[in-house]
mmCIF file of C-alpha atoms in Angstrom:
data_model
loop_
_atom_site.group_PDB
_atom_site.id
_atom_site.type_symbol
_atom_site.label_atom_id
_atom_site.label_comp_id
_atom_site.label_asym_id
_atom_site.label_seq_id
_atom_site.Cartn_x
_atom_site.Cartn_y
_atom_site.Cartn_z
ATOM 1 C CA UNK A 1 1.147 -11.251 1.980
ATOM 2 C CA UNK A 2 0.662 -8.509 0.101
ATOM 3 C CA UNK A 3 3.094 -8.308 -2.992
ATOM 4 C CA UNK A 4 5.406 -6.097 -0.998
ATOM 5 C CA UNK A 5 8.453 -7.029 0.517
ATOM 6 C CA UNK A 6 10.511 -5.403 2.945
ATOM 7 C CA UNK A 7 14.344 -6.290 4.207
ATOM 8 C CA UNK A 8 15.706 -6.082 6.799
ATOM 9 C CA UNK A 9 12.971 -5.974 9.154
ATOM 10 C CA UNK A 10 14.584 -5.192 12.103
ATOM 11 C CA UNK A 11 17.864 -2.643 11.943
ATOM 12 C CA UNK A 12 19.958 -1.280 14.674
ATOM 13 C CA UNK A 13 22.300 1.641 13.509
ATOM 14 C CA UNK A 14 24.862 4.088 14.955
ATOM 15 C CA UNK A 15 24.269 7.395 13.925
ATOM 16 C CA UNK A 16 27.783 7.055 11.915
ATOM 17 C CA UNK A 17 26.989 3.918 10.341
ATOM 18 C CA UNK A 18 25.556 3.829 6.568
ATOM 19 C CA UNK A 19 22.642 1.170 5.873
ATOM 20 C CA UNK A 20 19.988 0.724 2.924
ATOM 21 C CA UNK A 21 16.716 -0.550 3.209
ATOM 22 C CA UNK A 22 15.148 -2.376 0.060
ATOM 23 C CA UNK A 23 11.915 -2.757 -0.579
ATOM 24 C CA UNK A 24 10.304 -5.054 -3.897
ATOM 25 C CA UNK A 25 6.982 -5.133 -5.140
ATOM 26 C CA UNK A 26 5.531 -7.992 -7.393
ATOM 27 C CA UNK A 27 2.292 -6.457 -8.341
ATOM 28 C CA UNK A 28 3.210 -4.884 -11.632
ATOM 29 C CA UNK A 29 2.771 -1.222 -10.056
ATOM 30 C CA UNK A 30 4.792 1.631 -11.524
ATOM 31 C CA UNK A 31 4.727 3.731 -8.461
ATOM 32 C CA UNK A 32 6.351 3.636 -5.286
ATOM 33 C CA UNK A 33 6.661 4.984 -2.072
ATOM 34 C CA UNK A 34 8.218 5.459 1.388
ATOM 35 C CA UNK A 35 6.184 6.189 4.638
ATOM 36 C CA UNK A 36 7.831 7.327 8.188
ATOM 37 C CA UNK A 37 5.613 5.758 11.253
ATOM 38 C CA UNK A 38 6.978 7.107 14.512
ATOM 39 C CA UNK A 39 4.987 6.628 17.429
ATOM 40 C CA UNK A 40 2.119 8.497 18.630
ATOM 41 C CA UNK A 41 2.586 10.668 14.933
ATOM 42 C CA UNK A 42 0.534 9.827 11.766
ATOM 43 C CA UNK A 43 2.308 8.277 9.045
ATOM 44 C CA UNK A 44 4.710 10.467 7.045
ATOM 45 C CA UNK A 45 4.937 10.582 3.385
ATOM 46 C CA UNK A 46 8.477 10.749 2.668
ATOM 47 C CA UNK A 47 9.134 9.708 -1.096
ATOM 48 C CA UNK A 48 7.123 8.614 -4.297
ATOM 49 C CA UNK A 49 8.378 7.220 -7.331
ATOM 50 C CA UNK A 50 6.448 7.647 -10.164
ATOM 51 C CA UNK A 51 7.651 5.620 -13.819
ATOM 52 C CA UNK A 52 11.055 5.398 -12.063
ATOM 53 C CA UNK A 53 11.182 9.194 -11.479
ATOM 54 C CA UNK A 54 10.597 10.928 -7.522
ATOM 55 C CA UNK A 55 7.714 13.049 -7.888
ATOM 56 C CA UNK A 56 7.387 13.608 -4.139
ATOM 57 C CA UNK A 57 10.040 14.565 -1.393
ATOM 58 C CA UNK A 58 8.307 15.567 1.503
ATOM 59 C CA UNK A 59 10.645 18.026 2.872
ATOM 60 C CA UNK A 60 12.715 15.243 4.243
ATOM 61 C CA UNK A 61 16.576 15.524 5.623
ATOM 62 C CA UNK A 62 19.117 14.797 3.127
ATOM 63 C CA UNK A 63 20.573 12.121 5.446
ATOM 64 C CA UNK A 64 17.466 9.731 3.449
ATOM 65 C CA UNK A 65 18.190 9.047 0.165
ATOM 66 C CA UNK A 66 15.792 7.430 -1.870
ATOM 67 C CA UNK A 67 16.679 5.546 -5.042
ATOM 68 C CA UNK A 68 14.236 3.315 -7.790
ATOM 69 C CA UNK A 69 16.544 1.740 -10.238
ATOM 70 C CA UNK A 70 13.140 0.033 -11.640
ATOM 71 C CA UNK A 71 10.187 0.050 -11.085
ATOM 72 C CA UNK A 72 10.078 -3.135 -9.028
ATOM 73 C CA UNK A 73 12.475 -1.858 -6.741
ATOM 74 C CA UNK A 74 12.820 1.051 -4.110
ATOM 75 C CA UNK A 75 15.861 1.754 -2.105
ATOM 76 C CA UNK A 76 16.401 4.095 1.059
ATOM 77 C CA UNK A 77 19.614 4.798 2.134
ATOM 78 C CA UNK A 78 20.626 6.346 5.563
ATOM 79 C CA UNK A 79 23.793 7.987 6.882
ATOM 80 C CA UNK A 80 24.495 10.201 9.928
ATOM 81 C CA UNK A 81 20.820 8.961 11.029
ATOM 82 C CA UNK A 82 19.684 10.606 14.327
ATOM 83 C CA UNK A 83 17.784 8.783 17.174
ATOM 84 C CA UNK A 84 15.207 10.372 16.649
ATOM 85 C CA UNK A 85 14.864 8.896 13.239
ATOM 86 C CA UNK A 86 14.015 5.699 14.693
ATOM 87 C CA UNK A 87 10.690 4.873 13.652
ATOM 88 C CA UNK A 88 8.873 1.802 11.256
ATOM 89 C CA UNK A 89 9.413 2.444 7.451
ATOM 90 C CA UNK A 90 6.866 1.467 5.292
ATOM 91 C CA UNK A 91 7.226 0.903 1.699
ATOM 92 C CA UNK A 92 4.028 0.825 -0.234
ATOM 93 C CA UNK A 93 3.317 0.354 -4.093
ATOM 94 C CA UNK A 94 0.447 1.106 -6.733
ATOM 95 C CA UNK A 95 -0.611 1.669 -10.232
ATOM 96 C CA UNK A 96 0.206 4.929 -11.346
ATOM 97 C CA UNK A 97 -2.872 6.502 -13.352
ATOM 98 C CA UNK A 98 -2.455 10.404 -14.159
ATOM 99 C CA UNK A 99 -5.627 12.196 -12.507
ATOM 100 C CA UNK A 100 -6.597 8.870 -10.269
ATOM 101 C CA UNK A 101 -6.016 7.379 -6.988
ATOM 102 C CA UNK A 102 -5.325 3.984 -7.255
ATOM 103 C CA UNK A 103 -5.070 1.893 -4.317
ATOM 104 C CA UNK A 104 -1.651 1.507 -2.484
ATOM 105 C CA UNK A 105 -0.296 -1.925 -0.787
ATOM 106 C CA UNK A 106 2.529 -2.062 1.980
ATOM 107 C CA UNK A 107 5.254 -3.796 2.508
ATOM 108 C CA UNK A 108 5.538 -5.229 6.783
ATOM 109 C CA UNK A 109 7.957 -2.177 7.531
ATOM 110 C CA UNK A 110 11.632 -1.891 8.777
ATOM 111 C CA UNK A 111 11.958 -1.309 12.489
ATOM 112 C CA UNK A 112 14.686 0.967 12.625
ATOM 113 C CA UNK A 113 16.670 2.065 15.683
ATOM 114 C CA UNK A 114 19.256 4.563 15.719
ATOM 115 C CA UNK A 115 21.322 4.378 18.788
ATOM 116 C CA UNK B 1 -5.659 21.600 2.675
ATOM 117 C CA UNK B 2 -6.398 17.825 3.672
ATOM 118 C CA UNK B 3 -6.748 16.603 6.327
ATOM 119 C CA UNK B 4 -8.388 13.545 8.104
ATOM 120 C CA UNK B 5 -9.612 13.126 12.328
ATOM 121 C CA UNK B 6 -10.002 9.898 14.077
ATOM 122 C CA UNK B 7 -11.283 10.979 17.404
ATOM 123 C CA UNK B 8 -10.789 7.807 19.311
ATOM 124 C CA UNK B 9 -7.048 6.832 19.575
ATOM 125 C CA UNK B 10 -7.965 3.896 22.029
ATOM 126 C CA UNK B 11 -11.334 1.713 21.965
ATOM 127 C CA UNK B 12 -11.976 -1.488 24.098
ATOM 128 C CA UNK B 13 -15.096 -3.358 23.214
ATOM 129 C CA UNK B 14 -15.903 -6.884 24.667
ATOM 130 C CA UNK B 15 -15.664 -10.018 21.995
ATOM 131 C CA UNK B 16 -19.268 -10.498 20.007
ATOM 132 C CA UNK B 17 -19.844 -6.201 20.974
ATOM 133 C CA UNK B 18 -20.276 -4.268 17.565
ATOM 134 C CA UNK B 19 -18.340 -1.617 16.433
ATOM 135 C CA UNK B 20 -17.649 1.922 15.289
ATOM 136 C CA UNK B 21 -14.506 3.554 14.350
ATOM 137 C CA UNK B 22 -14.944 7.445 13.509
ATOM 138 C CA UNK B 23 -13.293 8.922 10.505
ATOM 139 C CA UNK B 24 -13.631 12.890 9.616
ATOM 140 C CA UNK B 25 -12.250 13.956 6.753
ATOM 141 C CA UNK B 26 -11.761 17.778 5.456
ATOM 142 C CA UNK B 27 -11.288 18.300 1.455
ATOM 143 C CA UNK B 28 -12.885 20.684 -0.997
ATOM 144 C CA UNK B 29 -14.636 18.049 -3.226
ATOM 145 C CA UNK B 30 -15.462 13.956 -2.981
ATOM 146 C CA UNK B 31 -12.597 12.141 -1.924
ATOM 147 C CA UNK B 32 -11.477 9.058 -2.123
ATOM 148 C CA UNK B 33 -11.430 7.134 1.128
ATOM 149 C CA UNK B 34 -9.597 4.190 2.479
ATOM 150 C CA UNK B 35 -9.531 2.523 5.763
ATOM 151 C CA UNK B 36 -6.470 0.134 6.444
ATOM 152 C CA UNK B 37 -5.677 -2.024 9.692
ATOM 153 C CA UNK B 38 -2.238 -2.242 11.226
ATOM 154 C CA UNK B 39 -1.500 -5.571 13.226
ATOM 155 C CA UNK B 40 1.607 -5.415 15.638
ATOM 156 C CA UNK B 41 4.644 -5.879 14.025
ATOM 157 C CA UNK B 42 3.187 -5.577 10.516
ATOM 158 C CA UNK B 43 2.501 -3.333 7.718
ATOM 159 C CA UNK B 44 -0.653 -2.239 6.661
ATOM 160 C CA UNK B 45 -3.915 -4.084 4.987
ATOM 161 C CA UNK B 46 -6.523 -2.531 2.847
ATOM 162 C CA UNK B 47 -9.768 -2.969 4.669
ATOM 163 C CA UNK B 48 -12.308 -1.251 2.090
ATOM 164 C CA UNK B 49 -12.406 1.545 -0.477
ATOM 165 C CA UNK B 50 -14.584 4.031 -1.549
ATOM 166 C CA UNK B 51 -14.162 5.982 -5.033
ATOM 167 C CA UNK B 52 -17.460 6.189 -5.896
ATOM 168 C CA UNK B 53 -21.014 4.974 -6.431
ATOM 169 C CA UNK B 54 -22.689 3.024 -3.575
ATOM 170 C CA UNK B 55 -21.826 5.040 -0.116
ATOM 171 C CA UNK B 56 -21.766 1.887 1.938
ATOM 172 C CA UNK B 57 -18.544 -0.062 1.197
ATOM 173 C CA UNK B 58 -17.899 -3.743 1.696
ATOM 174 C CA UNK B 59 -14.581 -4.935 3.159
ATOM 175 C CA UNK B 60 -12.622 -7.469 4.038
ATOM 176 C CA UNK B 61 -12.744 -9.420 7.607
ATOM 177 C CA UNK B 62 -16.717 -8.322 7.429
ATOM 178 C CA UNK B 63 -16.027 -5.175 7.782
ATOM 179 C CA UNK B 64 -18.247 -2.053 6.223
ATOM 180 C CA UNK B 65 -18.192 1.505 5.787
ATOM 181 C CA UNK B 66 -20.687 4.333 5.244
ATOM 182 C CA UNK B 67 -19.595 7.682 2.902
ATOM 183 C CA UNK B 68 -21.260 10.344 4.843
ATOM 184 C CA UNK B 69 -20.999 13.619 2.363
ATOM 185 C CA UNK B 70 -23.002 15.666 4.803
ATOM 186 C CA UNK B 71 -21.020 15.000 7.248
ATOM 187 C CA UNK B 72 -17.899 14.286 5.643
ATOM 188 C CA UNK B 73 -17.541 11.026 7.548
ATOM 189 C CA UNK B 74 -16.231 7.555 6.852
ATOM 190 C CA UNK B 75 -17.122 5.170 9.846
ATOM 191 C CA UNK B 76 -15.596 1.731 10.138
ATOM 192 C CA UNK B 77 -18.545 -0.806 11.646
ATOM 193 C CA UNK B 78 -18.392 -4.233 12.175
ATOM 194 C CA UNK B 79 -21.478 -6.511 13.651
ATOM 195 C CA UNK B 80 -19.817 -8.813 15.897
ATOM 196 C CA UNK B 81 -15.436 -8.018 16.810
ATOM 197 C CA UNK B 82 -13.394 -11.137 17.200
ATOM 198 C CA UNK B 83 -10.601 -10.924 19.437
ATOM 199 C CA UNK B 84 -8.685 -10.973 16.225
ATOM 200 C CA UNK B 85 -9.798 -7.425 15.521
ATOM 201 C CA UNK B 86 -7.311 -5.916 18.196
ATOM 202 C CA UNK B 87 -5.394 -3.852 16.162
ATOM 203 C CA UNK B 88 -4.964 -0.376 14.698
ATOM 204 C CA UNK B 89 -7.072 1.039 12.256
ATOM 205 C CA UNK B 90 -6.324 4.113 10.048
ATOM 206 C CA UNK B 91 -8.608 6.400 7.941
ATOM 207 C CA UNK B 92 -7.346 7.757 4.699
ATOM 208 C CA UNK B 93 -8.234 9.954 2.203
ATOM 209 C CA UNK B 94 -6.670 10.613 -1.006
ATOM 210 C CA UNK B 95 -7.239 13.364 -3.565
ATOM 211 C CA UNK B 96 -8.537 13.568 -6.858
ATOM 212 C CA UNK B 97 -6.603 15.193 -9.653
ATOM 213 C CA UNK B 98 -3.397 14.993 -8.719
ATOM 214 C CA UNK B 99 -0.696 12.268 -8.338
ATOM 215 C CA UNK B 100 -1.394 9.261 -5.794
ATOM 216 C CA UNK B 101 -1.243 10.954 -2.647
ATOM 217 C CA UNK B 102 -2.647 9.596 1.012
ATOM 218 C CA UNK B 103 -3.051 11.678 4.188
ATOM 219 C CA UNK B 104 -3.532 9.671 7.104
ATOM 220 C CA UNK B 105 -5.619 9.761 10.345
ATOM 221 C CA UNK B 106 -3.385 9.125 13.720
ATOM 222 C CA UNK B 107 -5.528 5.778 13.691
ATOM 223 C CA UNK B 108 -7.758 4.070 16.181
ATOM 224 C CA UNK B 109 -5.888 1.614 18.435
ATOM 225 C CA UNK B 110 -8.573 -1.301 19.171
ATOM 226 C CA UNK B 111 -8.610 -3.792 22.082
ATOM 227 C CA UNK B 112 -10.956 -6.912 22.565
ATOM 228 C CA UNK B 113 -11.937 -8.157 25.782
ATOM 229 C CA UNK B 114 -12.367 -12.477 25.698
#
């Protein structure tokens, strides 16, 4: 357990259907993030959050969009998803300290498949 | 730019065997390095760290690594693998300066032999 939760876990989409995933971290962090993992592919930065504001947005499709109400919570919602957007999404948290790297801690992932 | 190699995507080593994971990393000045472990199904764990100071880093699970600067390596050893172990390891490196940003090896799937 690692302060970092993740729902759903499992998702199974049509590529018309519109779905969120949430993600919540109880660690006190002030920066978020979301990771793609397809297979055989490193992970993908996608998104950061940083004080509630996206910093980061790694050249992804507008069919993802990311939203941080707070700074406790990170959305990412999909729409007109393709299959080959199927793939584990990681959310991960950490402190946010200007000019440091500070440590990041993931949530278990969505599965997502996009049929 | 950054970048970071794990030459081995698959390693089998027999239960009790030690073990080596290879990192490589390329960046312009001292990183900081992370390795992480990936069980099925799950997210990922912080193994060990290094920012600074001492190059050889203890972890979690008895797990060490060694900041190479000349070589701008980050090997993942463990003594003695537990069946346990099987899993996938990834190398990171993160930059100094700028906001929190990881690049990630492909990662180092490991199997255990009983």
């Amino acid at each position: 357990e690692t302060g970092v939760t993740q729902t759903p876990r499992h998702l199974v989409m049509g590529m018309t259907n519109k779905k969120s995933l949430k993600c919540e971290q109880h660690l006190g962090h002030n920066a978020m993030y979301w990771y793609k993992q397809s297979a055989k592919k490193p992970l993908e930065l996608m998104f950061v959050y940083s004080l509630e504001e996206r910093v980061e947005n790694n050249s992804v499709p507008s069919r993802f969009s990311p939203e941080c109400p707070n700074s406790s919570h990170l959305f990412l919602h999909l729409h007109t998803l393709q299959p080959e957007d199927s793939a584990l999404y990681l959310c991960a948290s950490s402190q946010e300290v200007t000019g440091n790297q500070e440590t990041q801690y993931f949530g278990p992932g969505t599965r997502l498949l996009v049929l | 730019a950054q970048s970071v190699t794990q030459p081995d995507i698959h390693i089998t080593v027999s239960e009790g065997a030690s073990l080596e994971l290879r990192c490589n990393y390329s960046y312009g000045a001292t990183p900081y390095l992370f390795w992480y472990v990936q069980s099925p199904g799950q997210g990922l764990q912080l193994l060990l760290k290094y920012f600074s100071g001492d190059t050889l880093v203890q972890g979690i699970k008895g797990f060490e690594a060694e900041f190479k600067r000349s070589q701008s390596s980050f090997n993942l050893r463990k003594p003695s693998v537990h069946w346990s172990d099987a899993a996938e390891y990834f190398c990171a490196v993160g930059a100094r300066g700028g906001y929190n940003k990881l690049i990630f090896g492909a990662g180092t799937r490991l199997a255990v032999h009983p």
